[in-house]
Amino acid sequence: MITTAGQTAPPATAPPVNHVYHTTIKPRLLEDLYEEEQQFIVDYLNRTVFAQDQRSITFDDLSHELKDGIALCKLVNSIRPGTIKNIKQKDLSFVKMDNIVRFLQGARQLGLDNDRLFETADLFEGKNMTAVLRTILELAKLGCPDNAASPLGFIPSSLDKEHSAIFKEEKELTHQGQDEA
């Protein structure tokens, strides 16, 4: 269609142009965890979970090792034996997600508030590993209340109230960004 000024106009069926830009808030990267927190997580899991299987992992292995939820369920049971009674071992997506849900339920039973827990998709889909690792740090506080069992001899100082507030803010921003997408 041509207008009176000789310019081509868009067809009447063209969708309206939306000039509002959608931004996705990316989760904070693992590098945002202090090095001592990263090392603490690996050491803590090696002593509480992977020692049962007589093996150890590195930080690079962490995401892969946690994705099926088995190690996380074992972690809850290491803090309070029998909390999670049935940990499934099959290599099926819905079984892995079920293990993650069981872990989150177990963490609630241990006393973690919902604002301290990651969402299933944060781990299974790799959307926010920082939230996953911060949940493990919160569980470590429950599992090492007197720091005696801590592999470092202390709970990382970054688990103070300031960093707990950052964790809550990260979680809200991540999920707000996902809602907008």
Short mmCIF file of C-alpha atoms in Angstrom, two decimals:
data_model
loop_
_atom_site.label_atom_id
_atom_site.label_comp_id
_atom_site.label_asym_id
_atom_site.label_seq_id
_atom_site.Cartn_x
_atom_site.Cartn_y
_atom_site.Cartn_z
CA MET A 1 0.00 0.00 0.00
CA ILE A 2 1.32 3.48 -0.91
CA THR A 3 0.44 6.62 1.04
CA THR A 4 -0.18 10.07 -0.44
CA ALA A 5 3.42 11.05 0.35
CA GLY A 6 4.68 8.21 -1.84
CA GLN A 7 5.94 6.11 1.06
CA THR A 8 5.07 2.50 1.63
CA ALA A 9 2.93 1.91 4.69
CA PRO A 10 2.85 -1.38 6.57
CA PRO A 11 -0.06 -3.65 5.73
CA ALA A 12 -3.09 -3.33 7.97
CA THR A 13 -2.52 -6.83 9.35
CA ALA A 14 1.01 -6.10 10.61
CA PRO A 15 1.34 -6.57 14.36
CA PRO A 16 1.85 -3.41 16.37
CA VAL A 17 5.42 -2.60 17.26
CA ASN A 18 6.10 -2.89 20.96
CA HIS A 19 8.87 -0.55 22.02
CA VAL A 20 9.04 -1.91 25.56
CA TYR A 21 12.22 -3.91 25.86
CA HIS A 22 12.03 -7.10 27.84
CA THR A 23 15.11 -7.68 29.90
CA THR A 24 15.99 -10.91 31.53
CA ILE A 25 17.73 -10.67 34.83
CA LYS A 26 20.50 -13.22 34.76
CA PRO A 27 21.29 -15.09 37.94
CA ARG A 28 24.48 -14.16 39.67
CA LEU A 29 27.37 -16.28 38.52
CA LEU A 30 29.14 -18.87 40.58
CA GLU A 31 32.11 -16.52 40.64
CA ASP A 32 30.02 -14.38 42.99
CA LEU A 33 30.54 -17.00 45.68
CA TYR A 34 33.61 -16.37 47.74
CA GLU A 35 36.43 -18.78 47.10
CA GLU A 36 36.22 -19.99 50.69
CA GLU A 37 32.51 -20.74 50.18
CA GLN A 38 33.22 -22.74 47.04
CA GLN A 39 35.93 -24.75 48.79
CA PHE A 40 33.76 -25.21 51.86
CA ILE A 41 30.90 -26.66 49.77
CA VAL A 42 33.17 -29.17 48.07
CA ASP A 43 34.90 -30.17 51.31
CA TYR A 44 31.61 -30.39 53.20
CA LEU A 45 30.00 -32.60 50.54
CA ASN A 46 33.11 -34.76 50.28
CA ARG A 47 33.07 -35.39 54.04
CA THR A 48 29.32 -35.82 54.46
CA VAL A 49 28.10 -37.40 51.22
CA PHE A 50 30.83 -38.63 48.92
CA ALA A 51 32.92 -40.22 51.69
CA GLN A 52 30.12 -42.80 51.99
CA ASP A 53 30.99 -43.90 48.44
CA GLN A 54 34.73 -43.61 49.16
CA ARG A 55 35.25 -40.94 46.53
CA SER A 56 35.64 -37.19 46.32
CA ILE A 57 34.68 -34.49 43.85
CA THR A 58 36.04 -31.14 42.74
CA PHE A 59 34.19 -27.87 42.30
CA ASP A 60 34.10 -28.47 38.54
CA ASP A 61 32.18 -31.73 39.13
CA LEU A 62 29.65 -30.17 41.47
CA SER A 63 26.86 -29.25 39.07
CA HIS A 64 26.91 -32.67 37.41
CA GLU A 65 27.05 -34.52 40.74
CA LEU A 66 24.11 -32.61 42.21
CA LYS A 67 21.78 -32.59 39.19
CA ASP A 68 20.09 -35.92 39.91
CA GLY A 69 19.32 -34.95 43.52
CA ILE A 70 20.82 -38.12 44.98
CA ALA A 71 23.78 -36.41 46.69
CA LEU A 72 21.47 -33.73 48.06
CA CYS A 73 19.12 -36.33 49.55
CA LYS A 74 22.13 -38.06 51.12
CA LEU A 75 23.21 -34.69 52.52
CA VAL A 76 19.86 -34.23 54.29
CA ASN A 77 20.09 -37.77 55.65
CA SER A 78 23.62 -37.10 56.90
CA ILE A 79 22.25 -34.27 59.00
CA ARG A 80 19.18 -36.18 60.21
CA PRO A 81 19.21 -39.88 59.26
CA GLY A 82 15.99 -41.21 57.79
CA THR A 83 14.57 -37.83 56.77
CA ILE A 84 14.38 -38.93 53.14
CA LYS A 85 13.39 -42.57 53.10
CA ASN A 86 13.32 -43.32 49.37
CA ILE A 87 16.08 -41.97 47.12
CA LYS A 88 15.55 -43.09 43.56
CA GLN A 89 18.51 -44.06 41.38
CA LYS A 90 17.04 -44.20 37.85
CA ASP A 91 18.42 -42.03 35.05
CA LEU A 92 15.07 -40.51 34.11
CA SER A 93 14.29 -36.79 34.19
CA PHE A 94 11.16 -37.11 36.30
CA VAL A 95 12.99 -39.32 38.83
CA LYS A 96 15.82 -36.79 39.13
CA MET A 97 13.34 -33.96 39.60
CA ASP A 98 11.50 -36.03 42.21
CA ASN A 99 14.76 -36.47 44.13
CA ILE A 100 15.31 -32.72 44.05
CA VAL A 101 11.77 -32.13 45.36
CA ARG A 102 12.39 -34.70 48.11
CA PHE A 103 15.59 -32.86 49.03
CA LEU A 104 13.74 -29.54 49.25
CA GLN A 105 11.04 -31.12 51.44
CA GLY A 106 13.75 -32.65 53.64
CA ALA A 107 15.52 -29.31 53.96
CA ARG A 108 12.21 -27.77 55.10
CA GLN A 109 11.85 -30.55 57.68
CA LEU A 110 15.30 -29.67 58.95
CA GLY A 111 14.16 -26.11 59.48
CA LEU A 112 15.17 -24.15 56.39
CA ASP A 113 12.66 -21.49 55.40
CA ASN A 114 11.38 -21.37 51.82
CA ASP A 115 13.35 -18.18 51.18
CA ARG A 116 16.56 -20.17 51.85
CA LEU A 117 15.73 -22.85 49.29
CA PHE A 118 16.36 -22.93 45.56
CA GLU A 119 13.69 -23.88 43.03
CA THR A 120 13.81 -27.28 41.33
CA ALA A 121 14.55 -25.65 37.95
CA ASP A 122 17.50 -23.76 39.46
CA LEU A 123 19.34 -27.07 39.67
CA PHE A 124 17.73 -29.36 37.13
CA GLU A 125 17.80 -26.82 34.31
CA GLY A 126 20.93 -25.09 35.57
CA LYS A 127 19.15 -21.73 35.92
CA ASN A 128 20.72 -20.62 39.17
CA MET A 129 23.50 -22.74 40.62
CA THR A 130 24.37 -19.96 43.02
CA ALA A 131 20.99 -20.42 44.74
CA VAL A 132 21.63 -24.18 44.91
CA LEU A 133 25.03 -23.68 46.51
CA ARG A 134 23.72 -21.11 48.96
CA THR A 135 21.08 -23.62 50.06
CA ILE A 136 23.85 -26.13 50.72
CA LEU A 137 25.68 -23.50 52.78
CA GLU A 138 22.51 -22.92 54.81
CA LEU A 139 22.21 -26.67 55.41
CA ALA A 140 25.84 -26.72 56.51
CA LYS A 141 24.93 -24.26 59.25
CA LEU A 142 22.39 -26.80 60.50
CA GLY A 143 24.77 -29.72 60.09
CA CYS A 144 27.71 -27.98 61.80
CA PRO A 145 26.12 -25.82 64.50
CA ASP A 146 29.26 -25.77 66.63
CA ASN A 147 31.64 -25.78 63.64
CA ALA A 148 33.22 -28.99 64.96
CA ALA A 149 32.21 -31.03 61.92
CA SER A 150 33.03 -28.29 59.46
CA PRO A 151 35.80 -29.41 57.11
CA LEU A 152 37.33 -25.96 57.35
CA GLY A 153 36.94 -25.75 61.13
CA PHE A 154 34.51 -22.87 60.63
CA ILE A 155 31.43 -21.90 58.69
CA PRO A 156 32.36 -19.28 56.07
CA SER A 157 31.85 -15.77 57.35
CA SER A 158 29.82 -14.93 54.27
CA LEU A 159 26.85 -16.73 55.79
CA ASP A 160 26.07 -13.74 57.93
CA LYS A 161 22.79 -11.80 57.71
CA GLU A 162 24.07 -9.49 54.96
CA HIS A 163 24.74 -12.39 52.63
CA SER A 164 21.48 -14.06 53.58
CA ALA A 165 19.74 -10.88 52.40
CA ILE A 166 21.71 -11.02 49.14
CA PHE A 167 20.58 -14.63 48.64
CA LYS A 168 16.95 -13.65 49.11
CA GLU A 169 17.34 -10.73 46.68
CA GLU A 170 19.07 -12.95 44.08
CA LYS A 171 16.24 -15.44 44.26
CA GLU A 172 13.55 -12.77 43.88
CA LEU A 173 15.33 -11.11 40.93
CA THR A 174 15.93 -14.40 39.17
CA HIS A 175 12.33 -15.49 39.44
CA GLN A 176 11.04 -12.02 38.58
CA GLY A 177 13.12 -12.11 35.40
CA GLN A 178 11.73 -15.55 34.54
CA ASP A 179 8.16 -14.33 35.05
CA GLU A 180 8.75 -11.47 32.58
CA ALA A 181 10.16 -13.77 29.91
#
